[in-house]
Short mmCIF file of C-alpha atoms in Angstrom, two decimals:
data_model
loop_
_atom_site.label_atom_id
_atom_site.label_comp_id
_atom_site.label_asym_id
_atom_site.label_seq_id
_atom_site.Cartn_x
_atom_site.Cartn_y
_atom_site.Cartn_z
CA MET K 19 -65.82 -37.63 22.41
CA LYS K 20 -65.03 -38.64 25.92
CA LYS K 21 -67.89 -39.40 28.20
CA VAL K 22 -67.86 -39.29 31.95
CA LEU K 23 -70.31 -41.05 33.92
CA LEU K 24 -71.19 -38.80 36.59
CA PRO K 25 -72.57 -40.11 40.02
CA PHE K 26 -75.62 -37.97 40.05
CA ILE K 27 -76.56 -38.78 36.44
CA ALA K 28 -75.98 -42.76 37.17
CA ALA K 29 -78.65 -42.39 39.97
CA CYS K 30 -81.01 -40.44 37.92
CA ALA K 31 -84.66 -41.87 37.43
CA CYS K 32 -85.65 -40.09 34.36
CA ALA K 33 -88.56 -40.09 32.15
CA ALA K 34 -88.38 -41.74 28.68
CA PRO K 35 -89.17 -39.78 25.61
CA ALA K 36 -87.67 -41.16 22.46
CA PHE K 37 -86.46 -39.17 19.42
CA ALA K 38 -89.69 -40.57 17.75
CA ASP K 39 -91.95 -38.78 20.02
CA GLU K 40 -90.65 -35.46 18.39
CA VAL K 41 -90.03 -33.72 21.43
CA TYR K 42 -87.28 -31.93 19.84
CA GLY K 43 -86.75 -29.27 17.20
CA THR K 44 -84.86 -29.64 14.08
CA THR K 45 -83.36 -26.32 13.88
CA PRO K 46 -81.95 -23.72 16.75
CA GLU K 47 -85.15 -21.49 15.96
CA THR K 48 -87.33 -24.50 16.38
CA ALA K 49 -85.83 -25.84 19.74
CA LYS K 50 -88.28 -27.16 22.28
CA PRO K 51 -87.82 -27.07 26.19
CA PHE K 52 -85.87 -29.93 27.48
CA PRO K 53 -87.76 -32.00 30.04
CA ALA K 54 -87.11 -30.50 33.56
CA ALA K 55 -86.53 -33.87 35.13
CA GLY K 56 -84.08 -35.03 32.55
CA GLY K 57 -84.64 -37.88 30.07
CA TRP K 58 -83.51 -40.89 28.31
CA PHE K 59 -83.34 -40.66 24.61
CA VAL K 60 -83.22 -43.75 22.35
CA PRO K 61 -81.83 -42.96 19.02
CA ASP K 62 -83.17 -45.13 16.08
CA LEU K 63 -81.04 -44.25 13.20
CA ALA K 64 -84.00 -44.95 10.73
CA THR K 65 -86.15 -42.10 12.21
CA ALA K 66 -83.55 -40.15 14.16
CA PRO K 67 -83.14 -36.47 13.12
CA ALA K 68 -79.82 -35.11 11.82
CA GLU K 69 -79.90 -32.67 14.65
CA ALA K 70 -82.23 -32.66 17.74
CA TRP K 71 -82.59 -29.11 19.34
CA PHE K 72 -83.60 -28.31 22.92
CA THR K 73 -83.51 -25.19 25.20
CA ILE K 74 -82.68 -25.13 28.85
CA THR K 75 -82.66 -22.47 31.54
CA ASN K 76 -81.15 -22.47 34.78
CA THR K 77 -83.91 -20.75 37.16
CA GLN K 78 -81.64 -21.26 40.34
CA GLU K 79 -79.64 -18.48 41.88
CA ALA K 80 -76.29 -20.54 41.66
CA PRO K 81 -74.68 -22.39 38.58
CA VAL K 82 -75.81 -26.02 38.21
CA LEU K 83 -74.56 -29.03 36.57
CA TRP K 84 -76.04 -30.70 33.70
CA GLY K 85 -75.12 -33.45 31.66
CA GLY K 86 -75.21 -36.71 29.92
CA ALA K 87 -73.90 -40.08 30.25
CA PRO K 88 -73.93 -43.21 28.02
CA THR K 89 -75.62 -46.42 28.77
CA VAL K 90 -74.16 -48.73 26.04
CA ALA K 91 -70.68 -49.66 25.12
CA PRO K 92 -68.21 -46.85 24.89
CA ASP K 93 -67.10 -47.61 21.25
CA VAL K 94 -70.68 -46.91 20.33
CA THR K 95 -71.41 -43.94 22.43
CA ASP K 96 -68.25 -42.03 21.47
CA LYS K 97 -69.89 -41.50 18.21
CA GLN K 98 -72.96 -39.43 20.03
CA GLN K 99 -72.59 -35.82 19.86
CA VAL K 100 -73.88 -33.43 22.53
CA PHE K 101 -73.38 -29.46 22.13
CA VAL K 102 -74.75 -26.89 24.85
CA TYR K 103 -74.49 -23.41 23.35
CA LEU K 104 -74.95 -20.06 25.03
CA CYS K 105 -77.08 -18.72 22.14
CA ASN K 106 -77.76 -19.26 18.43
CA GLY K 107 -74.50 -17.54 17.72
CA GLY K 108 -72.82 -20.86 18.61
CA GLN K 109 -70.68 -20.03 21.81
CA GLU K 110 -70.32 -23.23 23.49
CA ALA K 111 -71.21 -23.33 27.45
CA PHE K 112 -68.76 -24.18 30.07
CA GLN K 113 -67.84 -27.95 30.48
CA MET K 114 -67.10 -29.32 33.94
CA VAL K 115 -64.44 -31.51 32.42
CA GLU K 116 -63.05 -30.37 29.00
CA GLY K 117 -64.36 -32.76 26.37
CA ASP K 118 -67.11 -34.48 28.13
CA ASP K 119 -71.13 -33.83 28.11
CA SER K 120 -71.15 -32.33 31.48
CA TYR K 121 -72.05 -28.63 31.47
CA VAL K 122 -72.35 -25.75 33.78
CA LEU K 123 -75.50 -23.45 33.36
CA LEU K 124 -75.02 -20.04 34.82
CA PRO K 125 -78.04 -18.54 36.54
CA ASN K 126 -80.94 -17.07 34.35
CA GLN K 127 -79.32 -18.04 31.27
CA GLU K 128 -81.20 -19.72 28.46
CA TYR K 129 -78.96 -22.47 26.39
CA LEU K 130 -79.59 -24.36 23.14
CA ILE K 131 -78.74 -28.02 23.17
CA LYS K 132 -77.92 -29.91 19.97
CA ILE K 133 -77.88 -33.88 19.87
CA THR K 134 -76.45 -35.56 16.76
CA PRO K 135 -77.22 -39.19 16.92
CA LYS K 136 -74.60 -41.10 15.35
CA ALA K 137 -75.28 -44.58 16.60
CA ALA K 138 -78.22 -46.67 17.64
CA GLY K 139 -78.55 -47.02 21.53
CA SER K 140 -79.61 -45.11 24.54
CA PHE K 141 -78.44 -41.94 25.99
CA ALA K 142 -79.24 -40.50 29.52
CA PHE K 143 -79.56 -36.65 30.60
CA SER K 144 -79.82 -35.79 34.28
CA ALA K 145 -81.90 -33.14 35.80
CA ALA K 146 -79.68 -29.80 36.92
CA MET K 147 -77.67 -30.21 40.16
CA PRO K 148 -76.54 -26.98 41.95
CA LEU K 149 -72.76 -26.48 42.42
CA PRO K 150 -71.65 -26.42 46.04
CA GLU K 151 -70.98 -23.03 47.60
CA ARG K 152 -67.41 -23.87 48.69
CA MET K 153 -66.73 -23.63 44.69
CA LYS K 154 -67.50 -19.98 44.30
CA GLY K 155 -64.74 -18.01 43.02
CA THR K 156 -62.56 -20.96 42.52
CA VAL K 157 -63.68 -22.00 39.16
CA LYS K 158 -64.66 -19.79 36.35
CA TYR K 159 -68.03 -21.41 36.01
CA TYR K 160 -68.96 -20.14 39.55
CA PRO K 161 -67.74 -16.62 39.70
CA ILE K 162 -67.93 -14.16 42.71
CA ASP K 163 -70.90 -11.83 41.48
CA ARG K 164 -69.69 -8.16 41.14
CA SER K 165 -72.15 -7.64 38.51
CA SER K 166 -74.39 -5.28 40.85
CA SER K 167 -71.47 -3.38 42.28
CA ASP K 168 -71.82 0.26 42.42
CA TYR K 169 -69.63 2.38 39.92
CA GLU K 170 -68.32 5.64 39.70
CA SER K 171 -68.68 7.45 36.31
CA PRO K 172 -67.20 7.54 33.93
CA ASN K 173 -64.83 4.73 35.14
CA TYR K 174 -65.90 1.46 36.44
CA LYS K 175 -64.33 1.41 40.42
CA GLY K 176 -66.17 -1.59 41.99
CA ILE K 177 -65.45 -2.89 45.62
CA ALA K 178 -62.33 -4.18 46.57
CA ASN K 179 -61.27 -7.67 46.03
CA SER K 180 -58.84 -9.63 48.03
CA GLN K 181 -56.61 -12.38 47.02
CA THR K 182 -53.77 -14.57 48.61
CA ALA K 183 -50.66 -15.35 46.91
CA ASN K 184 -50.45 -17.86 43.96
CA THR K 185 -54.18 -18.04 43.65
CA THR K 186 -56.52 -17.58 40.63
CA GLN K 187 -59.70 -15.90 41.66
CA TRP K 188 -63.03 -15.77 39.17
CA TYR K 189 -65.44 -12.56 39.29
CA LEU K 190 -68.50 -11.77 37.32
CA TYR K 191 -68.86 -8.13 35.97
CA ASP K 192 -71.37 -6.51 34.02
CA PHE K 193 -69.91 -3.71 31.80
CA SER K 194 -72.07 -1.06 30.02
CA TYR K 195 -69.63 -0.52 27.16
CA PRO K 196 -66.68 -2.02 25.56
CA THR K 197 -63.58 -1.22 27.60
CA SER K 198 -60.05 -2.10 28.42
CA LEU K 199 -59.42 -2.98 32.11
CA ASN K 200 -57.00 -1.90 34.65
CA PHE K 201 -56.38 -3.50 38.00
CA THR K 202 -55.26 -0.93 40.66
CA THR K 203 -55.21 -0.58 44.50
CA PRO K 204 -58.12 1.24 46.05
CA LEU K 205 -55.74 4.25 45.78
CA SER K 206 -55.52 3.70 41.91
CA ILE K 207 -51.94 2.63 42.08
CA PRO K 208 -51.29 -0.21 39.49
CA VAL K 209 -51.14 -3.76 41.03
CA MET K 210 -47.68 -5.33 39.92
CA ASP K 211 -48.29 -8.52 41.61
CA ILE K 212 -51.03 -9.68 39.07
CA THR K 213 -49.33 -12.34 36.85
CA ALA K 214 -52.42 -13.03 34.34
CA THR K 215 -55.83 -12.15 33.45
CA GLU K 216 -58.54 -13.77 31.54
CA ALA K 217 -61.74 -12.16 30.10
CA ILE K 218 -64.59 -14.57 29.12
CA HIS K 219 -67.83 -12.71 27.61
CA ILE K 220 -70.71 -14.76 28.48
CA GLU K 221 -73.02 -12.82 26.07
CA CYS K 222 -73.38 -13.94 22.43
CA PRO K 223 -71.31 -13.13 20.37
CA GLY K 224 -68.68 -14.14 22.81
CA GLY K 225 -65.05 -14.51 22.98
CA THR K 226 -61.97 -15.18 25.59
CA ASN K 227 -59.02 -12.69 25.81
CA TYR K 228 -56.08 -13.13 27.79
CA ALA K 229 -53.27 -10.70 29.29
CA SER K 230 -50.63 -10.12 31.80
CA GLY K 231 -50.85 -7.72 34.58
CA ILE K 232 -49.14 -5.02 32.57
CA LEU K 233 -51.21 -5.35 29.53
CA PRO K 234 -54.73 -4.17 29.81
CA THR K 235 -57.48 -6.76 29.41
CA TYR K 236 -60.12 -5.91 26.58
CA VAL K 237 -63.98 -6.76 27.28
CA LYS K 238 -67.06 -6.39 25.49
CA ALA K 239 -70.20 -4.63 26.94
CA GLY K 240 -72.33 -7.09 29.04
CA LYS K 241 -71.59 -9.75 31.35
CA SER K 242 -67.88 -11.05 31.38
CA ILE K 243 -66.25 -13.52 33.75
CA ILE K 244 -62.74 -12.37 34.82
CA GLY K 245 -59.90 -14.44 36.21
CA VAL K 246 -57.22 -12.80 37.98
CA THR K 247 -53.95 -14.70 38.88
CA VAL K 248 -51.59 -13.17 41.86
CA SER K 249 -48.25 -13.96 42.86
CA ALA K 250 -48.54 -12.14 46.16
CA ASP K 251 -51.36 -11.16 48.85
CA VAL K 252 -53.13 -8.34 47.04
CA ASN K 253 -56.12 -5.90 47.30
CA PHE K 254 -57.51 -4.60 44.09
CA VAL K 255 -60.46 -2.90 42.33
CA VAL K 256 -61.36 -3.34 38.72
CA THR K 257 -61.24 -0.06 36.63
CA GLY K 258 -62.39 0.54 32.94
CA ASN K 259 -61.49 3.20 30.45
CA ALA K 260 -64.27 5.42 28.99
CA PHE K 261 -63.00 6.00 25.77
CA SER K 262 -65.77 8.09 23.78
CA ILE K 263 -65.17 7.18 20.34
CA LEU K 264 -66.27 4.93 17.59
CA SER K 265 -67.45 1.62 18.44
CA CYS K 266 -69.75 -0.66 16.39
CA ASN K 267 -71.63 -4.06 17.05
CA ASN K 268 -70.47 -4.16 20.69
CA ASN K 269 -66.85 -4.69 19.65
CA LEU K 270 -64.22 -4.94 22.34
CA LEU K 271 -61.65 -2.18 21.49
CA ARG K 272 -62.56 1.43 22.03
CA ASP K 273 -59.04 2.66 20.98
CA PRO K 274 -58.23 6.33 21.10
CA GLN K 275 -55.61 6.24 18.32
CA PRO K 276 -56.61 6.09 14.79
CA LEU K 277 -54.55 4.65 12.20
CA LYS K 278 -51.73 6.78 10.81
CA LEU K 279 -50.00 6.47 7.33
CA ASP K 280 -47.07 4.11 7.07
CA VAL K 281 -47.34 3.10 10.77
CA ALA K 282 -48.05 -0.64 11.78
CA GLN K 283 -50.21 -0.17 14.70
CA THR K 284 -50.09 -3.34 16.84
CA TYR K 285 -53.18 -4.79 18.70
CA PRO K 286 -53.28 -7.54 21.32
CA ASP K 287 -53.07 -11.10 20.28
CA ALA K 288 -56.59 -12.31 21.09
CA TYR K 289 -59.83 -13.42 19.87
CA TYR K 290 -61.90 -10.31 19.34
CA THR K 291 -62.94 -7.28 17.05
CA VAL K 292 -60.75 -4.16 16.57
CA GLU K 293 -62.33 -1.10 14.84
CA LYS K 294 -60.00 1.61 14.08
CA THR K 295 -60.47 4.81 11.90
CA PHE K 296 -58.28 6.29 9.03
CA THR K 297 -58.73 9.96 8.04
CA VAL K 298 -57.57 10.29 4.39
CA PRO K 299 -54.68 12.86 4.35
CA GLU K 300 -55.11 13.45 0.39
CA ASP K 301 -56.83 12.12 -2.53
CA GLY K 302 -55.39 8.94 -3.87
CA THR K 303 -55.27 5.04 -3.55
CA TYR K 304 -54.57 3.58 -0.33
CA THR K 305 -53.53 -0.09 0.79
CA PHE K 306 -54.79 -1.45 3.94
CA THR K 307 -52.86 -4.39 5.43
CA ASN K 308 -53.78 -6.76 8.26
CA HIS K 309 -50.89 -8.95 9.84
CA GLY K 310 -52.82 -11.44 12.03
CA ALA K 311 -53.78 -14.87 12.86
CA LYS K 312 -54.61 -17.22 9.96
CA GLY K 313 -58.46 -16.88 9.30
CA THR K 314 -58.61 -13.19 10.57
CA ILE K 315 -60.68 -11.04 8.55
CA LEU K 316 -59.96 -7.71 7.29
CA ASN K 317 -63.02 -5.40 6.72
CA VAL K 318 -62.68 -1.75 5.15
CA GLY K 319 -65.89 0.24 5.03
CA ASN K 320 -66.77 3.93 5.61
CA VAL K 321 -67.43 6.27 8.64
CA ASN K 322 -70.34 8.75 8.68
CA VAL K 323 -69.42 11.66 10.69
CA ILE K 324 -71.91 12.67 13.01
CA ASP K 325 -70.26 15.01 15.46
CA ALA K 326 -66.52 15.08 15.36
CA ALA K 327 -65.85 17.16 18.15
CA ASN K 328 -67.67 14.86 20.28
CA TYR K 329 -66.48 11.72 18.66
CA LYS K 330 -69.96 10.74 17.47
CA TYR K 331 -69.75 8.45 14.32
CA GLU K 332 -71.94 5.89 12.35
CA CYS K 333 -70.29 2.73 11.12
CA ASP K 334 -71.38 2.33 7.34
CA TRP K 335 -70.72 -1.18 5.99
CA SER K 336 -73.31 -0.72 2.79
CA ASN K 337 -69.86 -0.79 0.63
CA ILE K 338 -67.79 -3.16 2.56
CA LYS K 339 -64.62 -4.84 1.17
CA SER K 340 -63.27 -7.87 2.87
CA ALA K 341 -60.03 -9.90 2.97
CA THR K 342 -58.88 -12.99 4.97
CA VAL K 343 -55.26 -13.62 6.43
CA GLY K 344 -54.30 -17.06 4.63
CA ASN K 345 -50.35 -17.82 4.35
CA GLU K 346 -50.12 -14.37 3.61
CA ASP K 347 -51.22 -10.96 5.35
CA ALA K 348 -54.75 -9.90 4.30
CA VAL K 349 -54.50 -6.78 1.92
CA ILE K 350 -57.13 -4.54 0.61
CA VAL K 351 -56.50 -1.67 -1.97
CA VAL K 352 -59.26 1.20 -2.23
CA ASP K 353 -59.03 3.72 -4.92
CA ASN K 354 -60.34 7.24 -5.18
CA LEU K 355 -60.43 7.94 -1.60
CA LYS K 356 -60.74 11.91 -0.79
CA ALA K 357 -58.90 13.92 1.36
CA GLY K 358 -60.71 14.26 4.81
CA GLU K 359 -62.72 11.05 4.23
CA VAL K 360 -62.84 8.72 7.41
CA VAL K 361 -62.39 5.11 6.63
CA LEU K 362 -63.42 2.34 8.96
CA VAL K 363 -60.84 -0.43 9.26
CA GLN K 364 -61.99 -3.62 11.27
CA SER K 365 -60.03 -6.67 12.27
CA ASP K 366 -62.13 -9.81 13.32
CA ALA K 367 -59.51 -12.26 14.88
CA PHE K 368 -60.15 -16.01 14.74
CA GLY K 369 -56.91 -16.85 16.39
CA VAL K 370 -53.72 -15.82 17.88
CA ILE K 371 -50.19 -15.57 16.35
CA GLY K 372 -48.11 -16.56 19.42
CA GLU K 373 -46.75 -15.20 22.75
CA GLY K 374 -44.70 -12.06 23.19
CA VAL K 375 -44.80 -8.79 21.91
CA ASP K 376 -42.64 -9.93 18.70
CA ASN K 377 -45.95 -11.74 17.72
CA LEU K 378 -48.64 -9.08 18.16
CA PRO K 379 -50.52 -8.72 15.04
CA TYR K 380 -50.92 -5.18 13.38
CA LEU K 381 -52.98 -2.87 11.00
CA LYS K 382 -51.23 -0.93 8.65
CA VAL K 383 -52.22 1.65 5.90
CA THR K 384 -49.85 2.86 2.90
CA LYS K 385 -50.54 5.11 -0.02
CA GLY K 386 -50.72 3.50 -3.20
CA GLY K 387 -51.18 0.07 -4.41
CA ASP K 388 -52.23 -2.58 -6.96
CA SER K 389 -55.74 -2.90 -7.74
CA ALA K 390 -55.20 -6.56 -8.84
CA ILE K 391 -54.95 -7.39 -5.18
CA ASP K 392 -58.28 -5.93 -4.18
CA ASN K 393 -59.61 -8.92 -2.59
CA ILE K 394 -57.20 -11.58 -1.47
CA THR K 395 -58.63 -14.74 0.13
CA ALA K 396 -57.09 -17.23 2.31
CA ASP K 397 -54.38 -19.41 0.70
CA ALA K 398 -55.13 -22.43 2.75
CA ASP K 399 -52.96 -25.50 2.13
CA GLY K 400 -55.07 -28.27 1.20
CA LEU K 401 -58.51 -26.67 2.01
CA LYS K 402 -61.14 -26.89 -0.66
CA VAL K 403 -64.62 -25.45 -0.46
CA ASN K 404 -67.66 -25.97 -2.71
CA VAL K 405 -71.02 -24.42 -2.59
CA ALA K 406 -73.67 -26.26 -4.56
CA GLY K 407 -77.07 -24.64 -3.48
CA SER K 408 -77.60 -24.76 0.07
CA ASN K 409 -74.91 -27.65 0.57
CA LEU K 410 -71.34 -26.89 1.42
CA ASN K 411 -68.63 -29.50 0.90
CA VAL K 412 -65.42 -28.90 2.77
CA GLU K 413 -62.06 -30.94 2.39
CA SER K 414 -59.31 -30.79 4.58
CA VAL K 415 -56.59 -32.92 6.40
CA LEU K 416 -57.56 -31.17 9.65
CA LEU K 417 -61.04 -32.84 9.35
CA ALA K 418 -59.60 -36.27 10.29
CA SER K 419 -59.04 -35.03 13.87
CA GLY K 420 -62.95 -34.53 14.34
CA ALA K 421 -62.42 -30.86 13.62
CA GLU K 422 -65.27 -28.44 13.76
CA VAL K 423 -66.03 -26.33 10.39
CA ALA K 424 -67.91 -22.92 11.10
CA VAL K 425 -69.21 -20.58 8.72
CA TYR K 426 -69.31 -16.80 9.38
CA ASP K 427 -70.59 -13.82 7.88
CA MET K 428 -68.87 -10.43 7.40
CA LEU K 429 -69.76 -9.13 10.93
CA ALA K 430 -67.91 -12.23 12.24
CA ARG K 431 -71.29 -13.98 13.41
CA LYS K 432 -71.44 -17.69 13.20
CA VAL K 433 -74.15 -18.86 10.74
CA ALA K 434 -73.53 -22.67 10.67
CA SER K 435 -71.31 -25.16 11.97
CA ALA K 436 -70.73 -28.81 11.97
CA VAL K 437 -68.40 -31.40 13.43
CA ALA K 438 -66.40 -34.05 11.41
CA PRO K 439 -66.42 -37.62 12.34
CA ALA K 440 -62.82 -38.74 13.17
CA GLY K 441 -61.05 -39.79 10.11
CA ALA K 442 -63.00 -38.01 7.76
CA ALA K 443 -61.36 -36.40 4.69
CA SER K 444 -64.51 -34.25 3.63
CA LEU K 445 -67.42 -32.93 5.36
CA ASP K 446 -70.91 -31.94 3.79
CA MET K 447 -73.24 -29.87 5.79
CA ASN K 448 -76.22 -27.44 5.06
CA LEU K 449 -75.87 -23.82 4.51
CA ASP K 450 -79.00 -22.16 4.63
CA VAL K 451 -78.01 -18.46 4.38
CA ALA K 452 -78.85 -15.29 2.38
CA PRO K 453 -76.72 -14.56 -0.78
CA GLY K 454 -73.29 -12.79 0.00
CA VAL K 455 -69.88 -13.33 1.25
CA TYR K 456 -68.81 -15.72 4.08
CA VAL K 457 -65.81 -17.40 5.53
CA VAL K 458 -65.22 -21.02 6.14
CA VAL K 459 -63.04 -21.97 9.18
CA VAL K 460 -61.73 -25.50 10.04
CA TYR K 461 -60.65 -25.79 13.64
CA GLY K 462 -58.20 -28.53 13.99
CA LYS K 463 -56.27 -29.45 16.90
CA GLY K 464 -53.37 -26.91 17.23
CA ASN K 465 -54.07 -25.31 13.66
CA SER K 466 -56.85 -23.95 11.45
CA GLU K 467 -57.51 -23.18 7.89
CA SER K 468 -59.86 -21.07 6.39
CA ALA K 469 -61.34 -19.69 2.98
CA LYS K 470 -63.76 -17.15 1.71
CA ILE K 471 -66.80 -18.15 -0.13
CA ALA K 472 -69.55 -16.37 -2.20
CA VAL K 473 -73.08 -17.64 -1.64
CA LYS K 474 -75.45 -16.74 -4.67
#
């Protein structure tokens, strides 16, 4: 991992706790507060923990820069690994420079720090330093705060934003429900000069979605940083669609279009969860297909109708069926469905297929099917996973690039992760989870593989 020796770090006069002082936690749940003044940590591999966990909170009003820098030879310190997460779910914080150990901490947000000592030596961490006011709006980790703007119900209609041609500006919004965003003039006319948008959800579980000025941008409830790129001088406001239909677990898409028989219904190619309903037209067996990026999970459950006239439902995953997209589409066949029954169909996307409308993923329901393909797992080339007790062994050619291995439960929550050392052919990691079905995803450079496992 590349390290950047930042000037403010080099000048830091820090305290000197060592790993042997046990100022750390060994899990995210036992993480201890990081020293406010920063510190020097000296790993002695004979006594150092496999992982040292800390918490840190930015109590200032503006984003701050925090990070580390090596004090020994680069060929040694490149083996040290430092990760900063927004929460226990494993969403990584903003990096000042991609791939280094300098992180930007947003105001009033607690972070988890994981330090994985790989070599003996010393490693320095600075106290947090405020970012300059001139950066506001120009970078995603210092957005213009629109989270307290007054909105009109039922749609968001914030104060007008002004941008000059050929710029990207970043804004912070706080949405009270999952929605799709539109960008219009103050007179509600679509702004055609917006060429790209990026929505980064900064609460767990997070996710980043991209769109053009034509396609809507999807966001979860809670705080999101919205990047807007324009080709001409524009004034615009951000508006949201208040769809009053099924939405479970703060998923991004509230879509008023239920699935219809024999119709491939596309959804935007992005990292997020889609939930659809399908009302069974007549008794019989039905096949549910998810054409998505490799690693995407298809879940089929039930819906308890509370008040259909007012679109009030409950999501019921008590009898969930799951499949994962591998080299083929994910397919689930459900027998003995009854006419009028409402089925909940969920796609948890772990990647994107490609650019352009021809590469959009889709969900499709057809009548009939072969129950022998009731639960298809990923057909992953060269990926082998083995579970023995609380230990997970993963073999993949992708590990050689220093890939991350992440484990997700059936609600797409990350429950474990580890990073393979460069050149590795296999990886052993601890998997202390409840019995159930999980998905293992190997994130290589430009590619990923996944497989489903059963933990007993």
